[in-house]
Amino acid sequence: MSMTAGEPPDDAFSLAAAALTEASDDLCSPLRAAVSMPGAVISTLGSPMGSQTVCASTTLGARIDEVQIDLGEGPSWQALRTRRPVAASDLQLDGGTEWPGAWAALRELDVGALYAFPLYVGTVSIGSIALYSMAARELSGTDIAGLSKLAVIVSGTLLRRALGRLEVSDDEAADEPYSRRQVHQATGMIAARNRIDVDDALVLLRGHAYAAGLPVREIAAEVIARRLDLTL
């Protein structure tokens, strides 16, 4: 299976590669179409780009990503940490020994299968691709290999976009549909108020969201509006 520039697309993965290299805003659709999966989601995770959903093909996809980002664990985090694909072909029966909290949350969303692929360029960690279905689903070795090659294209695209955004204002960045700017702002406020570092402040924010059964972004908005005081 070749994906070199200039070759005519002749299979699903080549078609996806061609679509991804066109620099479209929709990076999720070509990935989903390559293996006929119902949904796809792409996210940046951790340092240096921060944790945020880049695109999601469905509302469920956005929620799957939000769960993993809020909890700081899940297949997407594992894929990025190990730099290897993570396959959870039947989440309702088995899985999640390394991410029990995310496993429980994904099962509550009735997710049947979830596959995660790491995104990185050299030593720079970027994030992950997640593909999911409501029913159990096995991807073949050819599918895994093909998606891993597509992940290389997505990694380069996201890195170029991140470098381009260095010149974008905070107000413009806040308009992105899955922006977690409020989470970063609230974390800074909590850190300053309690005189703790930002990592501990984020743990405090996540812990409160978990206890309240709400997304971290909703709790962050309450902190910023000063309707919630997370003082230790």
Coordinates of C-alpha atoms in Angstrom, one line a residue:
M1 CA 0.0 0.0 0.0
S2 CA 1.7 3.1 -1.2
M3 CA 0.8 6.7 -0.2
T4 CA 3.6 8.6 -1.8
A5 CA 2.8 12.0 -3.4
G6 CA 1.8 12.1 -7.0
E7 CA 0.4 8.5 -7.1
P8 CA -3.3 8.2 -8.2
P9 CA -5.5 7.0 -5.3
D10 CA -6.4 3.4 -5.8
D11 CA -7.8 2.2 -2.5
A12 CA -9.6 3.6 0.6
F13 CA -6.4 4.5 2.4
S14 CA -4.9 6.3 -0.6
L15 CA -8.2 8.2 -1.0
A16 CA -8.1 9.2 2.7
A17 CA -4.4 10.2 2.4
A18 CA -5.3 12.4 -0.6
A19 CA -8.1 14.0 1.3
L20 CA -6.0 14.7 4.4
T21 CA -3.2 16.3 2.4
E22 CA -5.7 18.8 0.9
A23 CA -5.5 20.7 4.2
S24 CA -9.3 20.6 4.7
D25 CA -10.7 21.6 8.1
D26 CA -12.4 18.2 8.3
L27 CA -9.7 15.7 9.2
C28 CA -12.1 13.2 10.7
S29 CA -14.2 12.2 7.7
P30 CA -11.3 10.7 5.6
L31 CA -10.2 8.6 8.6
R32 CA -13.7 7.3 9.3
A33 CA -14.3 6.6 5.7
A34 CA -11.1 4.6 5.2
V35 CA -12.4 1.8 7.4
S36 CA -16.1 2.5 7.4
M37 CA -16.3 3.4 11.0
P38 CA -19.3 5.3 12.3
G39 CA -17.2 8.0 14.0
A40 CA -13.8 9.6 14.4
V41 CA -12.3 12.2 16.7
I42 CA -8.9 13.9 16.8
S43 CA -7.5 15.6 19.8
T44 CA -4.3 17.2 21.1
L45 CA -3.2 15.8 24.5
G46 CA -0.9 17.2 27.2
S47 CA 2.2 19.2 26.6
P48 CA 3.1 21.0 24.4
M49 CA -0.2 21.7 22.6
G50 CA -2.6 21.3 25.5
S51 CA -5.6 19.0 25.7
Q52 CA -8.4 19.8 23.3
T53 CA -10.7 18.2 20.7
V54 CA -9.6 19.2 17.2
C55 CA -12.5 17.6 15.3
A56 CA -15.3 15.1 16.0
S57 CA -17.6 13.6 13.5
T58 CA -20.5 13.3 15.9
T59 CA -21.7 14.8 19.2
L60 CA -20.9 11.4 20.7
G61 CA -17.3 11.6 19.4
A62 CA -16.9 15.0 21.1
R63 CA -18.2 13.5 24.4
I64 CA -15.9 10.5 24.1
D65 CA -13.0 12.8 23.8
E66 CA -14.2 15.1 26.6
V67 CA -14.4 12.1 28.9
Q68 CA -10.8 11.1 28.2
I69 CA -9.5 14.7 28.5
D70 CA -11.4 15.3 31.7
L71 CA -10.2 12.1 33.4
G72 CA -6.7 12.3 32.0
E73 CA -6.8 8.6 31.0
G74 CA -8.2 6.4 28.3
P75 CA -7.2 4.7 25.0
S76 CA -6.2 7.9 23.4
W77 CA -3.8 8.8 26.3
Q78 CA -2.4 5.2 26.3
A79 CA -1.8 5.3 22.5
L80 CA 0.1 8.6 22.8
R81 CA 2.1 7.4 25.9
T82 CA 3.2 4.1 24.3
R83 CA 3.2 5.5 20.7
R84 CA 1.4 2.4 19.6
P85 CA -2.2 1.8 18.4
V86 CA -4.7 0.7 21.1
A87 CA -7.5 -1.6 20.2
A88 CA -10.6 -2.0 22.3
S89 CA -12.8 -4.1 20.0
D90 CA -15.5 -4.8 22.6
L91 CA -15.7 -2.3 25.4
Q92 CA -18.9 -3.7 26.8
L93 CA -17.2 -7.0 27.6
D94 CA -13.6 -6.4 28.3
G95 CA -10.9 -3.7 28.4
G96 CA -9.7 -0.7 30.4
T97 CA -7.3 -2.4 32.8
E98 CA -5.0 0.6 32.3
W99 CA -7.9 3.2 32.3
P100 CA -10.7 1.9 34.6
G101 CA -12.4 5.3 35.0
A102 CA -12.5 6.0 31.3
W103 CA -13.7 2.4 30.6
A104 CA -16.6 2.8 33.0
A105 CA -17.6 6.2 31.4
L106 CA -17.3 4.9 27.8
R107 CA -19.5 1.9 28.7
E108 CA -22.1 4.2 30.1
L109 CA -22.1 6.0 26.7
D110 CA -22.8 2.6 25.1
V111 CA -19.6 2.7 23.0
G112 CA -19.0 -0.7 21.6
A113 CA -15.5 -0.4 20.1
L114 CA -12.8 2.2 20.2
Y115 CA -9.4 2.3 18.5
A116 CA -6.8 4.9 19.2
F117 CA -3.7 5.9 17.2
P118 CA -0.9 8.1 18.4
L119 CA 0.0 11.5 16.8
Y120 CA 3.6 12.6 17.1
V121 CA 6.4 14.1 15.1
G122 CA 9.9 13.1 16.1
T123 CA 10.1 13.7 19.8
V124 CA 7.1 16.1 19.8
S125 CA 4.0 14.4 21.3
I126 CA 0.8 15.8 19.7
G127 CA -2.3 13.8 20.5
S128 CA -4.4 10.9 19.1
I129 CA -7.0 9.8 16.6
A130 CA -9.9 7.7 18.0
L131 CA -12.3 5.7 15.8
Y132 CA -15.4 4.3 17.5
S133 CA -18.6 2.3 16.8
M134 CA -21.6 1.5 18.9
A135 CA -21.2 -2.2 18.2
A136 CA -18.2 -4.4 18.8
R137 CA -15.9 -4.1 15.8
E138 CA -12.7 -5.8 14.8
L139 CA -10.2 -4.0 12.6
S140 CA -7.8 -6.1 10.5
G141 CA -4.0 -5.8 10.7
T142 CA -4.2 -4.1 7.3
D143 CA -6.6 -1.5 8.7
I144 CA -4.4 -0.8 11.7
A145 CA -1.3 -0.4 9.5
G146 CA -3.2 1.9 7.1
L147 CA -4.6 4.1 9.8
S148 CA -1.1 4.3 11.4
K149 CA 0.2 5.7 8.1
L150 CA -2.7 8.2 7.9
A151 CA -1.9 9.2 11.5
V152 CA 1.6 10.4 10.2
I153 CA -0.1 12.8 7.8
V154 CA -2.5 14.1 10.5
S155 CA 0.5 14.6 12.9
G156 CA 2.3 16.8 10.4
T157 CA -0.9 18.8 9.7
L158 CA -1.6 19.5 13.3
L159 CA 2.0 20.5 14.0
R160 CA 1.9 23.0 11.1
R161 CA -1.4 24.4 12.2
A162 CA -0.1 24.8 15.8
L163 CA 2.9 26.7 14.5
G164 CA 0.6 28.9 12.4
R165 CA -1.6 29.6 15.5
L166 CA 1.3 31.2 17.3
E167 CA 0.3 34.4 15.5
V168 CA -3.4 34.0 16.3
S169 CA -4.9 36.1 19.1
D170 CA -6.5 34.6 22.3
D171 CA -9.9 35.9 21.3
E172 CA -9.7 34.1 17.9
A173 CA -8.6 30.9 19.5
A174 CA -11.5 31.0 22.0
D175 CA -13.9 30.8 19.1
E176 CA -12.8 27.3 18.2
P177 CA -15.7 24.9 18.8
Y178 CA -13.9 22.6 21.2
S179 CA -11.7 25.3 22.9
R180 CA -10.6 24.5 26.5
R181 CA -9.3 28.0 27.0
Q182 CA -11.7 28.4 30.0
V183 CA -10.2 25.3 31.6
H184 CA -6.7 26.8 31.4
Q185 CA -7.9 30.1 32.7
A186 CA -9.7 28.5 35.6
T187 CA -6.7 26.4 36.4
G188 CA -4.5 29.5 36.6
M189 CA -7.0 31.2 38.9
I190 CA -7.2 28.1 41.3
A191 CA -3.4 27.9 41.3
A192 CA -3.0 31.5 42.2
R193 CA -5.7 31.5 44.9
N194 CA -4.3 28.4 46.6
R195 CA -0.6 29.1 45.9
I196 CA -0.2 25.7 44.3
D197 CA 1.3 24.7 40.9
V198 CA -1.0 24.4 37.9
D199 CA -0.8 20.6 37.8
D200 CA -2.2 20.4 41.3
A201 CA -4.8 23.0 40.4
L202 CA -6.0 21.0 37.4
V203 CA -6.3 17.9 39.7
L204 CA -8.5 19.9 42.0
L205 CA -10.6 21.1 39.2
R206 CA -11.0 17.6 37.7
G207 CA -11.8 16.2 41.1
H208 CA -14.6 18.7 41.7
A209 CA -16.0 18.0 38.2
Y210 CA -15.9 14.2 38.9
A211 CA -17.6 14.6 42.2
A212 CA -20.3 16.8 40.7
G213 CA -20.8 14.5 37.7
L214 CA -20.2 17.4 35.3
P215 CA -17.7 18.1 32.4
V216 CA -14.6 20.0 33.5
R217 CA -15.4 22.8 31.1
E218 CA -18.7 23.5 33.0
I219 CA -16.9 23.7 36.4
A220 CA -14.2 25.9 34.8
A221 CA -16.9 28.4 33.6
E222 CA -18.3 28.5 37.2
V223 CA -14.9 29.3 38.6
I224 CA -14.2 32.0 36.1
A225 CA -17.6 33.6 36.8
R226 CA -16.8 33.4 40.5
R227 CA -19.8 31.4 41.3
L228 CA -17.6 28.6 42.5
D229 CA -14.7 29.0 44.9
L230 CA -12.2 26.1 44.9
T231 CA -10.1 27.3 47.8
L232 CA -8.3 24.6 49.8

